[in-house]
Short mmCIF file of C-alpha atoms (C1' of nucleotides) in Angstrom, two decimals:
data_model
loop_
_atom_site.label_atom_id
_atom_site.label_comp_id
_atom_site.label_asym_id
_atom_site.label_seq_id
_atom_site.Cartn_x
_atom_site.Cartn_y
_atom_site.Cartn_z
CA UNK A 131 56.40 -66.82 -0.01
CA UNK A 132 52.75 -66.34 0.91
CA UNK A 133 49.87 -66.05 -1.51
CA UNK A 134 50.06 -62.26 -1.65
CA UNK A 135 53.60 -62.30 -2.98
CA UNK A 136 52.84 -65.11 -5.43
CA UNK A 137 49.97 -63.00 -6.67
CA UNK A 138 52.12 -59.87 -6.94
CA UNK A 139 54.89 -61.66 -8.83
CA UNK A 140 52.63 -63.27 -11.40
CA UNK A 141 49.89 -60.68 -11.71
CA UNK A 142 47.28 -63.32 -10.95
CA UNK A 143 44.69 -62.35 -8.27
CA UNK A 144 44.94 -64.32 -5.04
CA UNK A 145 41.35 -65.50 -5.38
CA UNK A 146 42.21 -66.92 -8.78
CA UNK A 147 45.25 -68.72 -7.40
CA UNK A 148 43.04 -70.36 -4.78
CA UNK A 149 40.66 -71.34 -7.55
CA UNK A 150 43.45 -72.93 -9.58
CA UNK A 151 44.62 -74.91 -6.56
CA UNK A 152 41.06 -76.13 -5.97
CA UNK A 153 40.79 -77.11 -9.63
CA UNK A 154 44.07 -78.98 -9.53
CA UNK A 155 45.98 -76.76 -11.96
CA UNK A 156 48.46 -75.74 -9.30
CA UNK A 157 49.76 -77.93 -6.46
CA UNK A 158 48.96 -76.61 -3.00
CA UNK A 159 51.86 -75.07 -1.11
CA UNK A 160 53.62 -76.41 1.93
CA UNK A 161 51.36 -76.24 4.97
CA UNK A 162 52.98 -74.23 7.75
CA UNK A 163 50.09 -74.00 10.18
CA UNK A 164 46.32 -73.95 10.32
CA UNK A 165 45.97 -70.97 8.05
CA UNK A 166 49.40 -70.52 6.57
CA UNK A 167 50.76 -72.10 3.40
CA UNK A 168 54.15 -71.44 1.82
CA UNK A 169 54.67 -71.27 -1.95
CA UNK A 170 57.94 -71.54 -3.85
CA UNK A 171 59.51 -70.76 -7.21
CA UNK A 172 57.95 -73.83 -8.76
CA UNK A 173 54.54 -72.28 -8.07
CA UNK A 174 55.56 -69.08 -9.84
CA UNK A 175 56.64 -71.09 -12.83
CA UNK A 176 53.58 -73.31 -12.93
CA UNK A 177 51.31 -70.32 -12.60
CA UNK A 178 52.97 -68.63 -15.58
CA UNK A 179 52.58 -71.82 -17.57
CA UNK A 180 48.90 -72.06 -16.67
CA UNK A 181 48.29 -68.43 -17.62
CA UNK A 182 50.07 -68.89 -20.94
CA UNK A 183 47.84 -71.83 -21.77
CA UNK A 184 44.65 -70.12 -20.59
CA UNK A 185 45.21 -66.57 -21.83
CA UNK A 186 47.26 -66.97 -24.97
CA UNK A 187 46.30 -70.52 -25.86
CA UNK A 188 42.61 -70.13 -24.89
CA UNK A 189 42.57 -73.60 -23.40
CA UNK A 190 39.62 -74.37 -21.13
CA UNK A 191 40.60 -75.06 -17.51
CA UNK A 192 39.66 -78.73 -17.85
CA UNK A 193 42.08 -79.19 -20.78
CA UNK A 194 44.86 -77.46 -18.88
CA UNK A 195 44.36 -79.88 -16.02
CA UNK A 196 44.38 -82.82 -18.38
CA UNK A 197 47.57 -81.70 -20.11
CA UNK A 198 49.37 -80.83 -16.87
CA UNK A 199 48.48 -84.20 -15.44
CA UNK A 200 50.94 -85.66 -17.96
CA UNK A 201 53.78 -83.88 -16.21
CA UNK A 202 52.98 -85.70 -12.98
CA UNK A 203 52.62 -89.03 -14.80
CA UNK A 204 56.09 -90.58 -14.68
CA UNK A 205 55.66 -93.86 -16.53
CA UNK A 206 54.85 -92.86 -20.05
CA UNK A 207 57.44 -92.52 -22.76
CA UNK A 208 57.93 -89.23 -24.58
CA UNK A 209 56.43 -90.46 -27.79
CA UNK A 210 53.28 -91.53 -26.00
CA UNK A 211 53.14 -88.26 -24.08
CA UNK A 212 53.33 -86.27 -27.27
CA UNK A 213 50.38 -88.25 -28.53
CA UNK A 214 48.41 -87.52 -25.37
CA UNK A 215 49.30 -83.84 -25.31
CA UNK A 216 48.54 -83.42 -29.00
CA UNK A 217 45.28 -85.30 -28.55
CA UNK A 218 44.20 -83.25 -25.57
CA UNK A 219 44.93 -80.06 -27.45
CA UNK A 220 43.12 -81.00 -30.63
CA UNK A 221 39.63 -81.35 -29.54
CA UNK A 222 38.63 -78.65 -27.17
CA UNK A 223 35.40 -78.93 -29.12
CA UNK A 224 33.51 -82.11 -29.61
CA UNK A 225 32.48 -82.76 -33.20
CA UNK A 226 28.66 -82.37 -33.33
CA UNK A 227 28.32 -85.43 -35.49
CA UNK A 228 31.25 -87.51 -36.54
CA UNK A 229 32.71 -86.43 -39.88
CA UNK A 230 31.60 -88.17 -43.05
CA UNK A 231 33.50 -91.28 -44.11
CA UNK A 232 34.33 -89.65 -47.41
CA UNK A 233 36.09 -86.77 -45.67
CA UNK A 234 38.02 -89.09 -43.39
CA UNK A 235 39.13 -90.93 -46.49
CA UNK A 236 40.38 -87.70 -48.04
CA UNK A 237 42.29 -86.99 -44.84
CA UNK A 238 43.92 -90.39 -45.00
CA UNK A 239 44.84 -89.85 -48.64
CA UNK A 240 46.59 -86.60 -47.70
CA UNK A 241 48.58 -88.37 -45.01
CA UNK A 242 49.43 -91.12 -47.45
CA UNK A 243 50.79 -88.63 -49.97
CA UNK A 244 52.91 -86.99 -47.25
CA UNK A 245 54.40 -90.33 -46.34
CA UNK A 246 53.02 -90.08 -42.84
CA UNK A 247 52.84 -93.81 -42.28
CA UNK A 248 53.73 -93.96 -38.62
CA UNK A 249 50.77 -92.18 -37.13
CA UNK A 250 47.87 -94.20 -35.88
CA UNK A 251 45.05 -93.40 -38.33
CA UNK A 252 42.60 -93.23 -35.42
CA UNK A 253 44.02 -90.21 -33.61
CA UNK A 254 41.52 -87.40 -32.95
CA UNK A 255 43.35 -84.86 -35.12
CA UNK A 256 42.19 -86.80 -38.16
CA UNK A 257 38.64 -85.87 -37.22
CA UNK A 258 39.53 -82.21 -37.06
CA UNK A 259 41.11 -82.53 -40.49
CA UNK A 260 38.07 -84.37 -41.84
CA UNK A 261 35.73 -81.82 -40.30
CA UNK A 262 37.53 -78.97 -42.05
CA UNK A 263 37.52 -80.87 -45.33
CA UNK A 264 33.79 -81.51 -44.99
CA UNK A 265 33.04 -77.86 -44.31
CA UNK A 266 35.18 -76.68 -47.21
CA UNK A 267 33.25 -78.99 -49.49
CA UNK A 268 29.88 -77.80 -48.17
CA UNK A 269 31.04 -74.28 -48.95
CA UNK A 270 31.98 -75.33 -52.47
CA UNK A 271 35.69 -74.82 -51.91
CA UNK A 272 36.93 -78.12 -53.22
CA UNK A 273 39.91 -76.39 -54.77
CA UNK A 274 41.08 -75.45 -51.29
CA UNK A 275 40.82 -79.10 -50.29
CA UNK A 276 43.13 -79.92 -53.19
CA UNK A 277 45.75 -77.58 -51.79
CA UNK A 278 45.89 -79.08 -48.32
CA UNK A 279 49.03 -80.98 -49.36
CA UNK A 280 50.85 -77.67 -49.52
CA UNK A 281 49.77 -76.89 -45.97
CA UNK A 282 50.82 -80.35 -44.89
CA UNK A 283 54.35 -79.82 -46.19
CA UNK A 284 54.60 -76.54 -44.30
CA UNK A 285 53.26 -78.24 -41.18
CA UNK A 286 55.91 -80.91 -41.51
CA UNK A 287 58.76 -78.41 -41.59
CA UNK A 288 57.29 -76.71 -38.53
CA UNK A 289 56.95 -80.03 -36.73
CA UNK A 290 60.58 -80.81 -37.53
CA UNK A 291 61.61 -77.56 -35.91
CA UNK A 292 59.42 -78.40 -32.91
CA UNK A 293 61.08 -81.75 -32.44
CA UNK A 294 64.59 -80.34 -32.90
CA UNK A 295 63.88 -77.93 -30.06
CA UNK A 296 62.69 -80.81 -27.91
CA UNK A 297 65.97 -82.63 -28.45
CA UNK A 298 67.95 -79.79 -26.96
CA UNK A 299 66.39 -80.62 -23.57
CA UNK A 300 67.56 -83.46 -21.40
CA UNK A 301 65.51 -83.13 -18.23
CA UNK A 302 62.24 -84.98 -18.53
CA UNK A 303 60.09 -82.22 -17.02
CA UNK A 304 61.73 -79.66 -19.27
CA UNK A 305 60.92 -81.74 -22.32
CA UNK A 306 57.30 -82.03 -21.27
CA UNK A 307 56.97 -78.33 -20.58
CA UNK A 308 58.60 -77.48 -23.88
CA UNK A 309 56.22 -79.84 -25.61
CA UNK A 310 53.18 -78.22 -24.05
CA UNK A 311 54.35 -74.65 -24.46
CA UNK A 312 55.66 -75.27 -27.93
CA UNK A 313 52.42 -76.80 -29.08
CA UNK A 314 50.05 -74.26 -27.54
CA UNK A 315 52.01 -71.02 -27.86
CA UNK A 316 53.31 -72.30 -31.18
CA UNK A 317 49.78 -72.31 -32.57
CA UNK A 318 49.27 -68.71 -31.50
CA UNK A 319 52.65 -67.80 -32.93
CA UNK A 320 52.00 -69.45 -36.27
CA UNK A 321 48.61 -67.92 -36.75
CA UNK A 322 49.92 -64.44 -35.93
CA UNK A 323 52.86 -64.92 -38.30
CA UNK A 324 50.59 -66.21 -41.02
CA UNK A 325 48.33 -63.16 -40.76
CA UNK A 326 51.31 -60.81 -40.87
CA UNK A 327 52.76 -62.63 -43.85
CA UNK A 328 49.40 -62.51 -45.62
CA UNK A 329 49.26 -58.75 -45.22
CA UNK A 330 52.87 -58.43 -46.39
CA UNK A 331 52.39 -60.53 -49.50
CA UNK A 332 49.05 -58.95 -50.28
CA UNK A 333 50.76 -55.54 -50.03
CA UNK A 334 53.53 -56.63 -52.37
CA UNK A 335 51.04 -57.96 -54.89
CA UNK A 336 48.34 -55.30 -54.94
CA UNK A 337 50.59 -52.26 -54.55
CA UNK A 338 53.52 -53.55 -56.50
CA UNK A 339 55.16 -50.14 -56.95
CA UNK A 340 57.78 -48.81 -54.57
CA UNK A 341 56.76 -46.42 -51.83
CA UNK A 342 55.82 -46.49 -48.19
CA UNK A 343 54.58 -49.76 -46.76
CA UNK A 344 50.91 -50.54 -46.92
CA UNK A 345 48.55 -53.08 -45.43
CA UNK A 346 46.84 -50.68 -43.12
CA UNK A 347 44.51 -52.40 -40.68
CA UNK A 348 41.47 -50.53 -39.44
CA UNK A 349 42.81 -47.04 -39.90
CA UNK B 148 11.91 -72.42 -48.14
CA UNK B 149 10.65 -71.86 -44.60
CA UNK B 150 12.71 -71.95 -41.44
CA UNK B 151 12.05 -75.64 -40.83
CA UNK B 152 13.61 -76.65 -44.11
CA UNK B 153 16.54 -74.27 -43.65
CA UNK B 154 17.09 -75.87 -40.26
CA UNK B 155 16.85 -79.40 -41.67
CA UNK B 156 19.26 -78.68 -44.51
CA UNK B 157 21.95 -77.11 -42.32
CA UNK B 158 21.48 -79.02 -39.10
CA UNK B 159 21.10 -75.74 -37.19
CA UNK B 160 18.10 -75.57 -34.82
CA UNK B 161 15.39 -73.13 -35.89
CA UNK B 162 15.71 -71.21 -32.60
CA UNK B 163 19.40 -70.72 -33.31
CA UNK B 164 18.67 -69.44 -36.81
CA UNK B 165 16.30 -66.86 -35.33
CA UNK B 166 19.02 -65.90 -32.87
CA UNK B 167 21.55 -65.43 -35.66
CA UNK B 168 19.11 -63.24 -37.57
CA UNK B 169 18.56 -61.13 -34.45
CA UNK B 170 22.30 -60.85 -33.95
CA UNK B 171 22.86 -59.77 -37.53
CA UNK B 172 24.89 -62.81 -38.62
CA UNK B 173 22.28 -63.86 -41.14
CA UNK B 174 20.09 -61.53 -43.20
CA UNK B 175 16.36 -61.94 -42.60
CA UNK B 176 14.41 -63.70 -45.33
CA UNK B 177 11.85 -62.27 -47.69
CA UNK B 178 8.69 -61.34 -45.83
CA UNK B 179 5.65 -63.11 -47.31
CA UNK B 180 3.01 -62.23 -44.75
CA UNK B 181 2.55 -61.44 -41.09
CA UNK B 182 4.13 -64.61 -39.86
CA UNK B 183 5.75 -66.07 -42.93
CA UNK B 184 9.28 -65.44 -44.20
CA UNK B 185 10.95 -67.15 -47.14
CA UNK B 186 14.63 -68.13 -47.14
CA UNK B 187 16.79 -69.00 -50.15
CA UNK B 188 20.01 -70.76 -51.09
CA UNK B 189 22.06 -67.76 -50.01
CA UNK B 190 20.80 -68.32 -46.47
CA UNK B 191 21.90 -71.95 -46.56
CA UNK B 192 25.33 -70.85 -47.68
CA UNK B 193 25.67 -68.04 -45.16
CA UNK B 194 24.53 -70.30 -42.36
CA UNK B 195 27.19 -72.88 -43.27
CA UNK B 196 29.79 -70.14 -43.30
CA UNK B 197 28.69 -68.89 -39.89
CA UNK B 198 28.75 -72.39 -38.43
CA UNK B 199 32.22 -73.03 -39.84
CA UNK B 200 33.51 -69.88 -38.17
CA UNK B 201 31.75 -70.55 -34.87
CA UNK B 202 32.19 -74.29 -34.52
CA UNK B 203 35.49 -75.03 -36.20
CA UNK B 204 37.08 -71.59 -35.90
CA UNK B 205 35.77 -70.93 -32.35
CA UNK B 206 35.07 -67.32 -33.23
CA UNK B 207 32.79 -65.48 -30.81
CA UNK B 208 29.51 -64.31 -32.37
CA UNK B 209 30.57 -60.67 -32.17
CA UNK B 210 33.72 -61.36 -34.23
CA UNK B 211 31.71 -63.27 -36.80
CA UNK B 212 29.40 -60.28 -37.19
CA UNK B 213 32.39 -57.96 -37.53
CA UNK B 214 34.07 -60.10 -40.16
CA UNK B 215 30.88 -60.69 -42.14
CA UNK B 216 30.16 -56.97 -42.15
CA UNK B 217 33.14 -56.66 -44.52
CA UNK B 218 31.27 -58.67 -47.14
CA UNK B 219 28.47 -56.11 -47.14
CA UNK B 220 30.95 -53.21 -47.27
CA UNK B 221 31.44 -52.52 -50.98
CA UNK B 222 33.96 -49.68 -51.02
CA UNK B 223 37.09 -51.17 -49.58
CA UNK B 224 39.88 -52.64 -51.68
CA UNK B 225 40.94 -56.23 -51.21
CA UNK B 226 44.23 -55.36 -49.61
CA UNK B 227 42.47 -53.25 -47.01
CA UNK B 228 39.86 -55.93 -46.45
CA UNK B 229 42.53 -58.53 -45.82
CA UNK B 230 43.96 -56.20 -43.19
CA UNK B 231 40.58 -55.81 -41.54
CA UNK B 232 39.76 -59.50 -41.66
CA UNK B 233 43.18 -60.47 -40.36
CA UNK B 234 42.92 -57.83 -37.65
CA UNK B 235 39.47 -58.94 -36.56
CA UNK B 236 40.63 -62.51 -36.37
CA UNK B 237 43.79 -61.87 -34.41
CA UNK B 238 42.51 -60.52 -31.21
CA UNK B 239 39.49 -62.40 -29.99
CA UNK B 240 41.45 -61.95 -26.85
CA UNK B 241 42.35 -58.58 -25.42
CA UNK B 242 45.89 -58.35 -24.07
CA UNK B 243 45.65 -57.99 -20.25
CA UNK B 244 48.36 -55.40 -20.25
CA UNK B 245 50.09 -54.25 -23.38
CA UNK B 246 53.23 -56.27 -24.14
CA UNK B 247 56.62 -55.01 -23.01
CA UNK B 248 58.50 -52.69 -25.36
CA UNK B 249 61.41 -55.12 -25.42
CA UNK B 250 59.20 -57.89 -26.76
CA UNK B 251 57.66 -55.65 -29.39
CA UNK B 252 61.18 -54.78 -30.47
CA UNK B 253 62.03 -58.46 -30.83
CA UNK B 254 58.91 -58.92 -32.92
CA UNK B 255 59.98 -56.08 -35.20
CA UNK B 256 63.45 -57.56 -35.52
CA UNK B 257 61.95 -60.85 -36.68
CA UNK B 258 59.89 -59.06 -39.31
CA UNK B 259 62.95 -57.13 -40.39
CA UNK B 260 64.93 -60.34 -40.87
CA UNK B 261 62.08 -61.82 -42.94
CA UNK B 262 62.07 -58.80 -45.18
CA UNK B 263 58.51 -57.99 -44.24
CA UNK B 264 58.82 -54.30 -44.90
CA UNK B 265 55.39 -53.59 -46.26
CA UNK B 266 53.29 -54.33 -43.20
CA UNK B 267 52.30 -51.47 -40.97
CA UNK B 268 54.28 -52.09 -37.76
CA UNK B 269 51.21 -51.11 -35.72
CA UNK B 270 48.87 -53.95 -36.70
CA UNK B 271 47.41 -55.92 -33.78
CA UNK B 272 49.08 -59.18 -34.76
CA UNK B 273 52.37 -57.69 -33.64
CA UNK B 274 50.99 -57.59 -30.13
CA UNK B 275 50.07 -61.24 -30.27
CA UNK B 276 53.59 -61.98 -31.43
CA UNK B 277 55.09 -59.84 -28.68
CA UNK B 278 52.83 -61.41 -26.07
CA UNK B 279 54.00 -64.89 -27.02
CA UNK B 280 57.63 -63.75 -26.99
CA UNK B 281 57.16 -62.24 -23.54
CA UNK B 282 55.60 -65.39 -22.15
CA UNK B 283 58.30 -67.61 -23.63
CA UNK B 284 60.89 -65.44 -21.92
CA UNK B 285 59.08 -65.56 -18.58
CA UNK B 286 59.12 -69.33 -18.91
CA UNK B 287 62.85 -69.28 -19.60
CA UNK B 288 62.46 -70.47 -23.16
CA UNK B 289 64.61 -67.88 -24.87
CA UNK B 290 65.93 -70.53 -27.23
CA UNK B 291 62.45 -70.95 -28.60
CA UNK B 292 62.29 -67.22 -29.22
CA UNK B 293 65.47 -67.56 -31.26
CA UNK B 294 63.76 -70.09 -33.50
CA UNK B 295 60.76 -67.98 -34.38
CA UNK B 296 62.45 -67.10 -37.68
CA UNK B 297 62.00 -70.70 -38.75
CA UNK B 298 58.30 -70.47 -38.00
CA UNK B 299 58.12 -67.18 -39.86
CA UNK B 300 59.54 -68.75 -43.00
CA UNK B 301 56.97 -71.54 -42.83
CA UNK B 302 54.23 -68.97 -42.26
CA UNK B 303 55.36 -67.11 -45.35
CA UNK B 304 55.11 -70.15 -47.59
CA UNK B 305 51.63 -70.80 -46.21
CA UNK B 306 50.61 -67.20 -46.80
CA UNK B 307 51.86 -67.44 -50.38
CA UNK B 308 49.62 -70.45 -50.90
CA UNK B 309 46.74 -68.54 -49.34
CA UNK B 310 47.16 -65.63 -51.71
CA UNK B 311 47.57 -67.86 -54.75
CA UNK B 312 44.21 -69.42 -53.94
CA UNK B 313 42.67 -65.96 -53.67
CA UNK B 314 43.88 -65.09 -57.16
CA UNK B 315 41.94 -67.97 -58.68
CA UNK B 316 38.71 -66.15 -57.79
CA UNK B 317 37.31 -63.28 -59.77
CA UNK B 318 33.99 -62.48 -58.12
CA UNK B 319 34.44 -60.02 -55.27
CA UNK B 320 32.20 -61.86 -52.81
CA UNK B 321 33.94 -65.12 -53.59
CA UNK B 322 37.29 -63.55 -52.86
CA UNK B 323 36.08 -62.25 -49.52
CA UNK B 324 34.54 -65.55 -48.53
CA UNK B 325 37.68 -67.40 -49.52
CA UNK B 326 39.71 -64.96 -47.48
CA UNK B 327 37.59 -65.48 -44.38
CA UNK B 328 37.26 -69.24 -44.74
CA UNK B 329 40.89 -69.64 -45.70
CA UNK B 330 42.08 -67.69 -42.72
CA UNK B 331 39.84 -69.25 -40.10
CA UNK B 332 39.57 -72.82 -41.28
CA UNK B 333 43.19 -72.58 -42.40
CA UNK B 334 44.25 -72.06 -38.79
CA UNK B 335 42.35 -75.15 -37.68
CA UNK B 336 43.80 -77.07 -40.60
CA UNK B 337 47.37 -76.05 -39.88
CA UNK B 338 47.22 -76.84 -36.21
CA UNK B 339 45.73 -80.27 -36.89
CA UNK B 340 48.37 -80.97 -39.53
CA UNK B 341 51.13 -79.79 -37.24
CA UNK B 342 50.01 -82.14 -34.48
CA UNK B 343 49.80 -85.06 -36.86
CA UNK B 344 53.23 -84.26 -38.26
CA UNK B 345 54.65 -83.99 -34.74
CA UNK B 346 53.40 -87.45 -33.90
CA UNK B 347 54.76 -88.80 -37.19
CA UNK B 348 58.21 -87.34 -36.74
CA UNK B 349 58.33 -88.25 -33.09
CA UNK B 350 57.45 -91.81 -34.06
CA UNK B 351 60.19 -91.89 -36.68
CA UNK B 352 62.72 -90.59 -34.22
CA UNK B 353 61.93 -92.50 -31.06
CA UNK B 354 61.02 -95.80 -32.64
CA UNK B 355 63.47 -95.67 -35.50
CA UNK B 356 63.22 -99.39 -36.31
CA UNK B 357 60.80 -100.79 -38.86
CA UNK B 358 57.51 -102.26 -37.75
CA UNK B 359 53.93 -101.22 -37.30
CA UNK B 360 53.23 -97.54 -36.96
CA UNK B 361 53.26 -95.98 -33.53
CA UNK B 362 52.19 -92.71 -31.97
CA UNK B 363 49.25 -94.14 -30.11
CA UNK B 364 47.09 -91.48 -28.52
CA UNK B 365 45.14 -92.45 -25.43
CA UNK B 366 44.65 -96.05 -26.38
"C1'" DT C 56 46.93 -54.42 21.09
"C1'" DA C 57 45.59 -53.05 16.58
"C1'" DC C 58 45.59 -54.08 12.01
"C1'" DT C 59 46.35 -56.49 7.92
"C1'" DA C 60 46.94 -61.04 5.66
"C1'" DT C 61 45.65 -65.59 5.20
"C1'" DC C 62 42.92 -70.00 5.34
"C1'" DG C 63 39.27 -73.11 2.84
"C1'" DA C 64 34.58 -73.46 1.67
"C1'" DT C 65 30.55 -71.81 -0.38
"C1'" DA C 66 27.86 -68.63 -2.72
"C1'" DG C 67 27.48 -65.16 -6.13
"C1'" DT C 68 28.67 -62.70 -10.64
"C1'" DG C 69 29.16 -61.62 -15.50
"C1'" DT C 70 29.53 -63.32 -20.04
"C1'" DT C 71 28.34 -66.11 -23.84
"C1'" DA C 72 25.58 -68.81 -26.83
"C1'" DC C 73 22.00 -70.49 -27.17
"C1'" DT C 74 16.95 -72.43 -25.97
"C1'" DC C 75 12.28 -72.01 -24.40
"C1'" DT C 76 7.80 -69.93 -24.19
"C1'" DC C 77 4.15 -67.23 -25.81
"C1'" DA C 78 -0.15 -65.75 -28.46
"C1'" DA C 79 -1.32 -64.80 -32.94
"C1'" DT C 80 -1.66 -66.46 -37.25
"C1'" DA C 81 -0.73 -69.51 -41.66
"C1'" DA C 82 -0.29 -73.98 -44.17
"C1'" DG C 83 -1.71 -78.35 -45.48
"C1'" DG C 84 -4.24 -82.71 -45.13
"C1'" DA C 85 -8.89 -85.47 -43.94
"C1'" DT D 111 -14.34 -76.87 -42.91
"C1'" DC D 112 -11.90 -78.67 -39.23
"C1'" DC D 113 -7.69 -80.04 -37.17
"C1'" DT D 114 -3.02 -80.42 -36.54
"C1'" DT D 115 1.38 -78.72 -37.18
"C1'" DA D 116 4.49 -74.86 -38.41
"C1'" DT D 117 5.77 -70.22 -38.07
"C1'" DT D 118 6.42 -65.36 -36.40
"C1'" DG D 119 9.22 -61.88 -33.15
"C1'" DA D 120 10.26 -60.82 -28.67
"C1'" DG D 121 11.56 -61.62 -24.17
"C1'" DA D 122 12.71 -64.65 -20.50
"C1'" DG D 123 15.27 -68.59 -19.07
"C1'" DT D 124 19.31 -71.82 -19.05
"C1'" DA D 125 23.82 -74.10 -18.87
"C1'" DA D 126 28.59 -73.77 -18.87
"C1'" DC D 127 32.54 -71.37 -17.68
"C1'" DA D 128 35.96 -68.66 -15.23
"C1'" DC D 129 36.38 -66.35 -12.00
"C1'" DT D 130 35.29 -63.18 -7.60
"C1'" DA D 131 33.34 -62.04 -3.16
"C1'" DT D 132 32.33 -63.21 1.48
"C1'" DC D 133 32.83 -65.61 5.68
"C1'" DG D 134 34.60 -66.47 10.62
"C1'" DA D 135 38.69 -68.23 12.40
"C1'" DT D 136 43.27 -67.59 12.99
"C1'" DA D 137 48.42 -65.87 12.13
"C1'" DG D 138 51.90 -62.32 11.38
"C1'" DT D 139 53.52 -57.86 12.50
"C1'" DA D 140 54.06 -52.73 13.89
#
DNA sequence: TACTATCGATAGTGTTACTCTCAATAAGGA
DNA sequence: TCCTTATTGAGAGTAACACTATCGATAGTA
């Protein structure tokens, strides 16, 4: 198909498709002649993946490129790839200053209590964790810091589900795509579900009597 | 204190503080004379809150203003406020087109199976949920859609923890701040913890033998 | 032969979140 | 008192980002 059809099928403007090709998010099509290029189904699929990461996952273009590069990289094992993907996805913001040693220590203590002994204690996610801990403390919410273990347990059950899904795939590229999609769209999914569940539970608690549902948002 | 000290104590440049005041994220200080304004501890605290939302939560300035406006709004009950806060935080992204009816239906079915009967089925989070479902289907990952119930259960246990924390507060402003911080920083926390747990479990699974920990990210 | 579609490259646009500059004061030390 | 630094609000300027528009030269197609 030509660019017009690719655009029509994905809803992405042709100019944007050209931009993605230039930026290396989408492989160029097969060159037919001086000004003709042919695209295939794999371009449709890749384009949908890119749009999911950009629109729903809010990943900057540079991160998308970085993450997708892993798909083209054949000689890395899946465990290592998960590390790279997770790492790339953690820090779309650079910590202004590194977190305080005290907060990093708290983060390590949490991991210790969860029995998470296999992860390299230097991975960038630890800094995100320490950053959040530091900010909670600055805001005087030390009691929330004390409850992070509860969140960690929930995160572990989610991660187990993530990995189980991964094991249902056997093709390498499918595993990688599932990893990327599962991580990025999974975050969006979890935060939406958490907000809905908060409203539900809040409704149950504050309006404990029977009656029509509550939890009205914005009118 | 004057703006220089406020800047020094929070690490936020004075020009940025002025900008936040102009944008209504931070109340102006007490006017002392023509070109002197005095700030207090409440400004330090508010500034830290704003920075947590902007830097760690990646909220756009306009959303921060919207969410903070709820703190100044005295005549709304906590249940309603949670709805507003959750709603404001869901959609820092506008859906390009509305999600397909089929996907919204799937979202409702998930909520039905969770027993989430109290939430208004029209809240914006449903659209986020439906959007993710639609994209998963376009990517051929229907089996992931089938597993959303597992995520929903995890989200519910997290939301229960969120609400329990809220109940330890008695001052209204503290409750609201905890709600905002808990929701926004909680998202960052959960995604970091999920990534760490993924690496941990992946390490356990792929390198099942004993030895030094694995899950190296990027060297 | 018209007319539309396409090519890649480069320039331009709109948004966001700051950051700089200014002249008129005010504060604080020598 | 003098001198240096800090502060005020307002408006202009900036840097990054993600597109989007324009171009002349072709290619496909009624």
